[in-house]
Protein backbone atom coordinates (compact mmCIF):
# COMPACT_ATOMS: atom_id res chain seq x y z
CA UNK A 1 0.00 0.00 0.00
CA UNK A 2 1.15 3.56 -0.72
CA UNK A 3 1.31 6.46 1.69
CA UNK A 4 -1.86 6.83 3.84
CA UNK A 5 -4.08 9.49 2.33
CA UNK A 6 -6.88 11.10 4.37
CA UNK A 7 -9.75 13.02 2.85
CA UNK A 8 -10.95 15.81 5.19
CA UNK A 9 -14.48 17.19 4.90
CA UNK A 10 -15.27 20.22 7.07
CA UNK A 11 -18.77 21.60 7.57
CA UNK A 12 -18.90 24.75 5.38
CA UNK A 13 -18.45 27.43 8.06
CA UNK A 14 -15.39 29.36 9.26
CA UNK A 15 -15.37 27.81 12.73
CA UNK A 16 -15.22 24.33 11.14
CA UNK A 17 -12.85 24.90 8.19
CA UNK A 18 -10.09 26.49 10.31
CA UNK A 19 -9.79 23.69 12.89
CA UNK A 20 -10.02 21.06 10.12
CA UNK A 21 -7.05 22.78 8.45
CA UNK A 22 -5.23 22.77 11.79
CA UNK A 23 -5.92 19.04 12.18
CA UNK A 24 -4.69 18.48 8.62
CA UNK A 25 -1.37 20.18 9.35
CA UNK A 26 -0.88 18.00 12.43
CA UNK A 27 -1.53 14.83 10.41
CA UNK A 28 0.89 15.95 7.70
CA UNK A 29 3.58 16.27 10.40
CA UNK A 30 3.08 12.53 10.98
CA UNK A 31 3.53 11.65 7.32
CA UNK A 32 -0.12 11.45 6.26
CA UNK A 33 -1.09 12.84 2.89
CA UNK A 34 -4.09 15.19 3.09
CA UNK A 35 -6.76 16.29 0.64
CA UNK A 36 -9.31 18.72 2.06
CA UNK A 37 -12.69 19.19 0.37
CA UNK A 38 -14.36 22.56 0.78
CA UNK A 39 -17.55 23.70 -0.89
CA UNK A 40 -16.80 25.65 -4.07
CA UNK A 41 -18.12 28.81 -2.43
CA UNK A 42 -15.78 28.55 0.56
CA UNK A 43 -12.86 27.25 -1.51
CA UNK A 44 -12.94 30.51 -3.50
CA UNK A 45 -12.92 32.54 -0.27
CA UNK A 46 -10.10 30.53 1.29
CA UNK A 47 -7.94 30.77 -1.84
CA UNK A 48 -8.60 34.52 -2.22
CA UNK A 49 -7.66 35.18 1.43
CA UNK A 50 -4.48 33.08 1.11
CA UNK A 51 -3.53 34.90 -2.07
CA UNK A 52 -4.16 38.33 -0.58
CA UNK A 53 -2.05 37.69 2.53
CA UNK A 54 0.72 35.80 0.74
CA UNK A 55 0.24 32.76 3.02
CA UNK A 56 -0.06 29.26 1.58
CA UNK A 57 -1.77 26.09 2.78
CA UNK A 58 1.46 24.12 3.11
CA UNK A 59 1.11 20.56 1.88
CA UNK A 60 -2.67 20.39 2.11
CA UNK A 61 -4.22 19.58 -1.26
CA UNK A 62 -7.31 21.83 -1.41
CA UNK A 63 -10.18 20.75 -3.67
CA UNK A 64 -13.86 21.70 -3.95
CA UNK A 65 -17.32 20.33 -4.71
CA UNK A 66 -20.63 22.25 -5.04
CA UNK A 67 -22.89 22.78 -2.00
CA UNK A 68 -26.17 22.55 -3.88
CA UNK A 69 -27.03 26.26 -3.61
CA UNK A 70 -27.15 28.90 -6.32
CA UNK A 71 -24.39 31.54 -6.42
CA UNK A 72 -26.46 34.23 -4.76
CA UNK A 73 -28.33 32.04 -2.22
CA UNK A 74 -27.88 33.00 1.43
CA UNK A 75 -25.41 30.55 2.96
CA UNK A 76 -26.15 31.92 6.42
CA UNK A 77 -29.61 30.38 6.05
CA UNK A 78 -28.61 27.12 7.70
CA UNK A 79 -31.81 25.24 6.92
CA UNK A 80 -31.36 25.95 3.20
CA UNK A 81 -27.66 25.13 3.35
CA UNK A 82 -28.26 21.77 5.05
CA UNK A 83 -30.96 20.81 2.53
CA UNK A 84 -28.68 21.77 -0.38
CA UNK A 85 -25.74 19.81 1.03
CA UNK A 86 -27.66 16.59 1.55
CA UNK A 87 -29.15 16.70 -1.94
CA UNK A 88 -25.95 17.36 -3.93
CA UNK A 89 -22.75 16.73 -1.99
CA UNK A 90 -22.87 12.93 -1.49
CA UNK A 91 -22.87 12.14 -5.24
CA UNK A 92 -20.16 14.76 -5.90
CA UNK A 93 -17.97 13.33 -3.15
CA UNK A 94 -18.38 9.82 -4.46
CA UNK A 95 -17.40 10.98 -7.94
CA UNK A 96 -14.35 12.83 -6.60
CA UNK A 97 -13.13 9.79 -4.65
CA UNK A 98 -13.75 7.58 -7.69
CA UNK A 99 -11.63 9.85 -9.89
CA UNK A 100 -8.80 9.90 -7.36
CA UNK A 101 -8.84 6.12 -7.25
CA UNK A 102 -8.66 5.87 -11.06
CA UNK A 103 -5.66 8.20 -11.08
CA UNK A 104 -3.75 5.52 -9.12
CA UNK A 105 -1.40 7.33 -6.76
CA UNK A 106 -4.11 9.46 -5.10
CA UNK A 107 -6.32 6.73 -3.71
CA UNK A 108 -8.10 7.74 -0.48
CA UNK A 109 -7.42 5.39 2.43
CA UNK A 110 -9.29 7.21 5.21
CA UNK A 111 -12.05 9.82 5.54
CA UNK A 112 -12.32 12.36 8.35
CA UNK A 113 -15.64 14.19 8.21
CA UNK A 114 -16.95 16.92 10.45
CA UNK A 115 -19.46 15.43 12.90
CA UNK A 116 -22.11 17.64 11.29
CA UNK A 117 -21.41 16.15 7.84
CA UNK A 118 -22.91 12.73 8.52
CA UNK A 119 -23.72 12.28 4.83
CA UNK A 120 -19.97 12.02 4.17
CA UNK A 121 -19.70 9.18 6.69
CA UNK A 122 -22.57 7.49 4.82
CA UNK A 123 -20.58 7.83 1.56
CA UNK A 124 -17.45 6.45 3.25
CA UNK A 125 -19.35 3.44 4.56
CA UNK A 126 -20.94 2.80 1.18
CA UNK A 127 -17.53 2.93 -0.53
CA UNK A 128 -15.90 0.73 2.11
CA UNK A 129 -13.44 3.43 3.26
CA UNK A 130 -12.34 3.61 6.89
CA UNK A 131 -13.58 6.74 8.60
CA UNK A 132 -13.64 9.04 11.61
CA UNK A 133 -15.69 12.02 12.72
CA UNK A 134 -14.04 15.23 13.89
CA UNK A 135 -15.99 17.42 16.31
CA UNK A 136 -14.73 21.02 16.45
CA UNK A 137 -16.85 22.03 19.46
CA UNK A 138 -17.44 21.01 23.08
CA UNK A 139 -17.64 17.28 23.78
CA UNK A 140 -20.72 18.04 25.90
CA UNK A 141 -22.55 19.26 22.79
CA UNK A 142 -21.67 16.14 20.82
CA UNK A 143 -22.62 13.86 23.72
CA UNK A 144 -26.02 15.55 23.81
CA UNK A 145 -26.55 15.19 20.07
CA UNK A 146 -25.54 11.53 20.12
CA UNK A 147 -28.11 10.95 22.84
CA UNK A 148 -31.05 12.61 21.06
CA UNK A 149 -32.81 9.28 20.37
CA UNK A 150 -32.62 8.38 24.09
CA UNK A 151 -33.71 11.86 25.15
CA UNK A 152 -36.79 11.53 22.94
CA UNK A 153 -37.40 8.03 24.20
CA UNK A 154 -37.28 9.02 27.88
CA UNK A 155 -39.51 12.05 27.29
CA UNK A 156 -36.87 14.76 27.92
CA UNK A 157 -37.44 16.01 24.35
CA UNK A 158 -40.50 16.03 22.14
CA UNK A 159 -40.25 14.89 18.52
CA UNK A 160 -39.27 18.41 17.38
CA UNK A 161 -36.45 18.75 19.89
CA UNK A 162 -38.29 20.93 22.40
CA UNK A 163 -37.46 20.09 26.04
CA UNK A 164 -40.45 18.99 28.07
CA UNK A 165 -38.91 20.41 31.26
CA UNK A 166 -35.98 22.50 32.50
CA UNK A 167 -33.42 20.16 34.04
CA UNK A 168 -29.81 19.07 33.98
CA UNK A 169 -29.19 15.99 31.90
CA UNK A 170 -26.92 13.20 33.00
CA UNK A 171 -24.32 13.61 30.22
CA UNK A 172 -22.63 16.61 31.73
CA UNK A 173 -23.33 18.84 34.74
CA UNK A 174 -23.11 21.82 32.37
CA UNK A 175 -25.86 20.77 29.99
CA UNK A 176 -29.28 21.92 31.00
CA UNK A 177 -32.12 21.20 28.63
CA UNK A 178 -32.48 24.98 28.11
CA UNK A 179 -28.96 25.08 26.62
CA UNK A 180 -29.52 22.55 23.83
CA UNK A 181 -27.72 23.87 20.78
CA UNK A 182 -30.66 23.69 18.36
CA UNK A 183 -32.78 25.94 20.61
CA UNK A 184 -30.59 28.92 19.68
CA UNK A 185 -30.80 28.70 15.90
CA UNK A 186 -33.24 31.04 14.17
CA UNK A 187 -37.02 31.15 14.42
CA UNK A 188 -39.15 28.15 15.46
CA UNK A 189 -39.48 26.92 11.86
CA UNK A 190 -35.69 27.04 11.31
CA UNK A 191 -35.20 25.35 14.68
CA UNK A 192 -37.42 22.47 13.61
CA UNK A 193 -35.52 22.01 10.33
CA UNK A 194 -32.17 22.22 12.07
CA UNK A 195 -33.27 19.77 14.74
CA UNK A 196 -34.14 17.30 11.97
CA UNK A 197 -30.63 17.76 10.60
CA UNK A 198 -29.00 17.33 14.02
CA UNK A 199 -31.21 14.32 14.77
CA UNK A 200 -30.04 12.72 11.53
CA UNK A 201 -26.43 13.41 12.56
CA UNK A 202 -27.04 11.58 15.83
CA UNK A 203 -27.56 8.44 13.73
CA UNK A 204 -24.97 8.98 11.00
CA UNK A 205 -22.18 9.77 13.46
CA UNK A 206 -22.51 6.17 14.63
CA UNK A 207 -21.01 5.20 11.26
CA UNK A 208 -17.74 6.78 12.39
CA UNK A 209 -15.27 4.16 13.60
CA UNK A 210 -13.49 6.83 15.68
CA UNK A 211 -14.63 10.20 17.04
CA UNK A 212 -12.06 12.86 17.83
CA UNK A 213 -12.84 16.20 19.42
CA UNK A 214 -11.06 19.56 19.65
CA UNK A 215 -11.29 19.71 23.44
CA UNK A 216 -9.17 18.37 26.28
CA UNK A 217 -9.82 16.09 29.18
CA UNK A 218 -9.35 18.54 32.07
CA UNK A 219 -12.03 20.96 30.93
CA UNK A 220 -14.78 18.38 30.35
CA UNK A 221 -13.80 15.43 32.56
CA UNK A 222 -17.33 14.15 33.26
CA UNK A 223 -18.35 14.22 29.63
CA UNK A 224 -15.26 12.29 28.53
CA UNK A 225 -15.84 9.78 31.35
CA UNK A 226 -19.50 9.26 30.45
CA UNK A 227 -18.92 9.24 26.67
CA UNK A 228 -15.61 7.38 26.28
CA UNK A 229 -16.10 7.01 22.52
CA UNK A 230 -15.40 10.76 22.19
CA UNK A 231 -11.63 11.21 22.20
CA UNK A 232 -9.97 14.53 23.09
CA UNK A 233 -7.16 15.70 20.82
CA UNK A 234 -7.24 19.45 21.50
CA UNK A 235 -6.67 22.22 21.71
CA UNK A 236 -5.50 22.26 18.09
CA UNK A 237 -3.20 25.08 17.09
CA UNK A 238 -5.14 27.38 14.72
CA UNK A 239 -2.83 28.75 12.04
CA UNK A 240 -3.04 31.57 9.57
CA UNK A 241 -4.71 29.57 6.79
CA UNK A 242 -8.29 28.56 6.19
CA UNK A 243 -9.66 32.09 6.67
CA UNK A 244 -12.68 33.31 4.71
CA UNK A 245 -11.39 36.90 4.93
CA UNK A 246 -7.76 38.07 4.62
CA UNK A 247 -6.15 38.60 8.02
CA UNK A 248 -4.96 42.14 8.67
CA UNK A 249 -1.62 41.63 10.45
CA UNK A 250 -0.93 45.37 10.80
CA UNK A 251 -2.74 45.18 14.15
CA UNK A 252 0.18 43.19 15.57
CA UNK A 253 2.50 46.15 15.01
CA UNK A 254 -0.11 48.37 16.67
CA UNK A 255 -0.28 45.94 19.62
CA UNK A 256 3.53 46.14 19.94
CA UNK A 257 3.11 49.84 20.75
CA UNK A 258 0.57 49.35 23.55
CA UNK A 259 1.42 48.80 27.23
CA UNK A 260 1.47 45.23 28.58
CA UNK A 261 -1.98 43.89 29.53
CA UNK A 262 -3.79 47.05 28.48
CA UNK A 263 -5.81 46.22 25.35
CA UNK A 264 -9.42 45.02 25.15
CA UNK A 265 -9.74 42.68 22.16
CA UNK A 266 -13.27 42.42 20.74
CA UNK A 267 -14.23 39.83 18.11
CA UNK A 268 -17.44 37.93 17.45
CA UNK A 269 -16.31 35.30 14.96
CA UNK A 270 -17.61 34.81 11.45
CA UNK A 271 -21.35 34.65 11.83
CA UNK A 272 -22.59 37.17 14.38
CA UNK A 273 -24.74 39.98 13.04
CA UNK A 274 -25.64 42.92 15.32
CA UNK A 275 -28.68 45.12 15.12
CA UNK A 276 -27.53 48.73 14.65
CA UNK A 277 -28.57 49.96 18.16
CA UNK A 278 -26.54 47.16 19.77
CA UNK A 279 -23.56 47.85 17.52
CA UNK A 280 -23.67 51.52 18.55
CA UNK A 281 -24.02 50.67 22.23
CA UNK A 282 -20.90 48.53 21.96
CA UNK A 283 -19.01 51.41 20.33
CA UNK A 284 -20.13 53.78 23.13
CA UNK A 285 -19.15 51.16 25.73
CA UNK A 286 -15.65 50.87 24.31
CA UNK A 287 -15.33 54.65 24.30
CA UNK A 288 -16.48 54.79 27.95
CA UNK A 289 -13.89 52.20 29.01
CA UNK A 290 -11.13 54.70 28.19
CA UNK A 291 -8.65 51.89 27.40
CA UNK A 292 -6.87 50.86 24.22
CA UNK A 293 -8.98 48.45 22.18
CA UNK A 294 -8.69 46.32 19.07
CA UNK A 295 -12.11 45.64 17.53
CA UNK A 296 -12.77 43.24 14.66
CA UNK A 297 -15.61 44.63 12.56
CA UNK A 298 -16.24 42.40 9.55
CA UNK A 299 -17.48 44.01 6.36
CA UNK A 300 -20.93 42.60 7.26
CA UNK A 301 -21.31 43.34 11.02
CA UNK A 302 -25.01 44.31 10.77
CA UNK A 303 -27.63 43.67 8.13
CA UNK A 304 -26.75 47.01 6.53
CA UNK A 305 -23.87 47.52 4.14
CA UNK A 306 -21.63 49.79 6.25
CA UNK A 307 -20.92 49.60 9.98
CA UNK A 308 -23.18 52.16 11.73
CA UNK A 309 -20.60 53.80 14.03
CA UNK A 310 -21.94 56.61 16.23
CA UNK A 311 -21.21 60.09 14.79
CA UNK A 312 -17.56 61.03 15.25
CA UNK A 313 -16.75 57.75 17.08
CA UNK A 314 -13.77 56.73 14.96
CA UNK A 315 -12.22 60.20 15.23
CA UNK A 316 -12.72 60.41 19.00
CA UNK A 317 -11.05 57.04 19.67
CA UNK A 318 -8.39 57.27 16.96
CA UNK A 319 -5.52 57.62 19.47
CA UNK A 320 -6.34 54.42 21.34
CA UNK A 321 -8.67 52.27 19.27
CA UNK A 322 -8.02 50.18 16.18
CA UNK A 323 -10.68 48.57 14.01
CA UNK A 324 -9.74 45.78 11.57
CA UNK A 325 -11.84 43.69 9.19
CA UNK A 326 -10.37 40.29 10.25
CA UNK A 327 -7.48 39.78 12.64
CA UNK A 328 -4.84 37.06 13.03
CA UNK A 329 -6.74 36.13 16.19
CA UNK A 330 -4.45 33.45 17.50
CA UNK A 331 -1.49 35.86 17.35
CA UNK A 332 -3.53 38.68 18.84
CA UNK A 333 -4.57 36.59 21.83
CA UNK A 334 -0.96 35.50 22.32
CA UNK A 335 0.23 39.12 22.40
CA UNK A 336 1.31 40.42 25.84
CA UNK A 337 -0.52 43.73 25.32
CA UNK A 338 -3.92 42.02 25.33
CA UNK A 339 -5.70 42.25 28.71
CA UNK A 340 -9.05 40.64 27.96
CA UNK A 341 -11.24 39.27 25.19
CA UNK A 342 -14.85 40.28 24.57
CA UNK A 343 -16.07 37.18 22.74
CA UNK A 344 -19.19 35.60 21.28
CA UNK A 345 -17.95 32.31 22.82
CA UNK A 346 -17.57 30.36 19.57
CA UNK A 347 -15.72 27.17 20.52
CA UNK A 348 -12.57 28.03 18.56
CA UNK A 349 -12.41 31.49 20.10
CA UNK A 350 -13.02 29.92 23.51
CA UNK A 351 -10.13 27.46 23.02
CA UNK A 352 -7.85 30.22 21.72
CA UNK A 353 -8.69 32.37 24.76
CA UNK A 354 -7.90 29.42 27.06
CA UNK A 355 -4.67 28.45 25.33
CA UNK A 356 -3.40 32.00 25.75
CA UNK A 357 -4.62 32.51 29.33
CA UNK A 358 -6.73 35.54 28.38
CA UNK A 359 -9.73 36.36 30.63
CA UNK A 360 -12.97 36.52 28.64
CA UNK A 361 -16.15 38.59 28.70
CA UNK A 362 -18.94 36.48 27.29
CA UNK A 363 -21.43 37.79 24.78
CA UNK A 364 -23.04 34.69 23.21
CA UNK A 365 -25.23 35.02 20.17
CA UNK A 366 -26.02 31.68 18.64
CA UNK A 367 -26.15 27.85 18.86
CA UNK A 368 -23.58 26.32 21.27
CA UNK A 369 -22.20 29.70 22.36
CA UNK A 370 -24.62 29.82 25.32
CA UNK A 371 -23.31 26.54 26.67
CA UNK A 372 -19.72 27.64 26.07
CA UNK A 373 -20.47 30.80 28.04
CA UNK A 374 -21.59 28.70 31.02
CA UNK A 375 -18.29 26.81 30.81
CA UNK A 376 -16.26 30.05 30.72
CA UNK A 377 -18.02 31.99 33.46
CA UNK A 378 -19.49 29.34 35.78
CA UNK A 379 -17.45 26.15 35.39
CA UNK A 380 -13.89 27.13 34.50
CA UNK A 381 -14.29 30.63 35.99
CA UNK A 382 -11.99 32.26 33.45
CA UNK A 383 -14.41 35.02 32.54
CA UNK A 384 -17.59 36.91 33.28
CA UNK A 385 -20.85 37.18 31.46
CA UNK A 386 -22.41 40.34 30.04
CA UNK A 387 -26.03 40.86 31.09
CA UNK A 388 -28.54 42.34 28.65
CA UNK A 389 -31.15 44.87 29.85
CA UNK A 390 -34.91 44.34 29.67
CA UNK A 391 -34.89 45.08 25.92
CA UNK A 392 -32.26 42.45 25.23
CA UNK A 393 -29.53 45.06 24.63
CA UNK A 394 -26.20 45.03 26.43
CA UNK A 395 -25.87 48.69 27.41
CA UNK A 396 -22.66 50.75 27.39
CA UNK A 397 -22.62 50.98 31.21
CA UNK A 398 -22.69 47.18 31.50
CA UNK A 399 -19.77 46.90 29.07
CA UNK A 400 -17.67 49.38 31.07
CA UNK A 401 -18.60 47.78 34.42
CA UNK A 402 -17.83 44.22 33.33
CA UNK A 403 -14.49 45.20 31.77
CA UNK A 404 -13.52 46.87 35.06
CA UNK A 405 -14.81 43.94 37.14
CA UNK A 406 -12.92 41.45 35.00
CA UNK A 407 -9.65 43.35 35.03
CA UNK A 408 -9.95 43.95 38.77
CA UNK A 409 -10.42 40.22 39.46
CA UNK A 410 -7.05 38.63 40.14
CA UNK A 411 -8.75 35.26 40.68
CA UNK A 412 -10.01 35.08 37.09
CA UNK A 413 -6.60 35.90 35.65
CA UNK A 414 -4.93 33.32 37.90
CA UNK A 415 -7.47 30.68 36.82
CA UNK A 416 -6.97 31.61 33.16
CA UNK A 417 -3.23 31.06 33.56
CA UNK A 418 -3.87 27.75 35.29
CA UNK A 419 -6.01 26.53 32.39
CA UNK A 420 -3.41 27.75 29.91
CA UNK A 421 -0.90 25.47 31.60
CA UNK A 422 -3.38 22.58 31.62
CA UNK A 423 -4.01 23.01 27.90
CA UNK A 424 -0.26 23.00 27.24
CA UNK A 425 0.19 19.87 29.32
CA UNK A 426 -2.55 18.03 27.44
CA UNK A 427 -1.02 18.64 24.02
CA UNK A 428 2.59 18.38 25.22
CA UNK A 429 4.69 15.20 25.15
CA UNK A 430 2.94 12.52 27.24
CA UNK A 431 -0.25 14.61 27.65
CA UNK A 432 -3.66 12.99 27.18
CA UNK A 433 -4.56 14.76 23.93
CA UNK A 434 -1.11 14.12 22.54
CA UNK A 435 -1.24 10.39 23.29
CA UNK A 436 -4.77 10.04 21.90
CA UNK A 437 -3.65 11.84 18.76
CA UNK A 438 -0.68 9.52 18.26
CA UNK A 439 -2.95 6.47 18.61
CA UNK A 440 -5.31 7.99 16.07
CA UNK A 441 -2.46 8.57 13.61
CA UNK A 442 -1.57 4.89 14.00
CA UNK A 443 -5.15 3.93 13.18
CA UNK A 444 -4.95 5.92 9.92
CA UNK A 445 -1.62 4.28 9.05
CA UNK A 446 -2.70 0.70 9.85
N1 LIG B 1 -10.98 34.52 13.66
C1 LIG B 1 -9.90 35.13 13.06
N2 LIG B 1 -9.92 36.49 12.96
C2 LIG B 1 -10.93 37.25 13.43
C3 LIG B 1 -12.03 36.62 14.06
C4 LIG B 1 -12.01 35.24 14.17
O1 LIG B 1 -8.94 34.47 12.61
O2 LIG B 1 -10.88 38.47 13.30
C5 LIG B 1 -10.96 33.05 13.76
C6 LIG B 1 -10.85 32.63 15.21
O3 LIG B 1 -9.50 32.62 15.58
C7 LIG B 1 -11.51 31.26 15.18
C8 LIG B 1 -12.51 31.35 14.04
O4 LIG B 1 -12.16 32.50 13.28
O5 LIG B 1 -10.54 30.27 14.89
C9 LIG B 1 -13.94 31.56 14.51
O6 LIG B 1 -14.41 30.39 15.06
P1 LIG B 1 -15.37 30.40 16.33
O7 LIG B 1 -15.71 28.98 16.62
O8 LIG B 1 -14.79 31.16 17.45
O9 LIG B 1 -16.65 31.24 15.86
P2 LIG B 1 -17.64 31.15 14.61
O10 LIG B 1 -17.06 31.98 13.54
O11 LIG B 1 -17.78 29.70 14.24
O12 LIG B 1 -18.90 31.75 15.14
XYZ file of C-alpha atoms in Angstrom, residues 6 8 10 74-75 78 117 142 146 149 178 180-181 191 220 227 251 273 324 326 350 358 369 414 428 431 437:
27
model
C -6.883 11.097 4.365
C -10.945 15.809 5.188
C -15.270 20.218 7.070
C -27.885 32.999 1.426
C -25.414 30.549 2.958
C -28.612 27.122 7.704
C -21.407 16.149 7.843
C -21.670 16.145 20.824
C -25.541 11.533 20.121
C -32.808 9.276 20.373
C -32.482 24.978 28.112
C -29.516 22.555 23.826
C -27.723 23.868 20.776
C -35.199 25.347 14.682
C -14.782 18.379 30.348
C -18.923 9.239 26.669
C -2.745 45.184 14.149
C -24.744 39.983 13.038
C -9.740 45.783 11.568
C -10.373 40.293 10.245
C -13.015 29.924 23.508
C -6.725 35.542 28.377
C -22.202 29.702 22.360
C -4.929 33.316 37.896
C 2.593 18.379 25.220
C -0.249 14.610 27.647
C -3.648 11.842 18.764
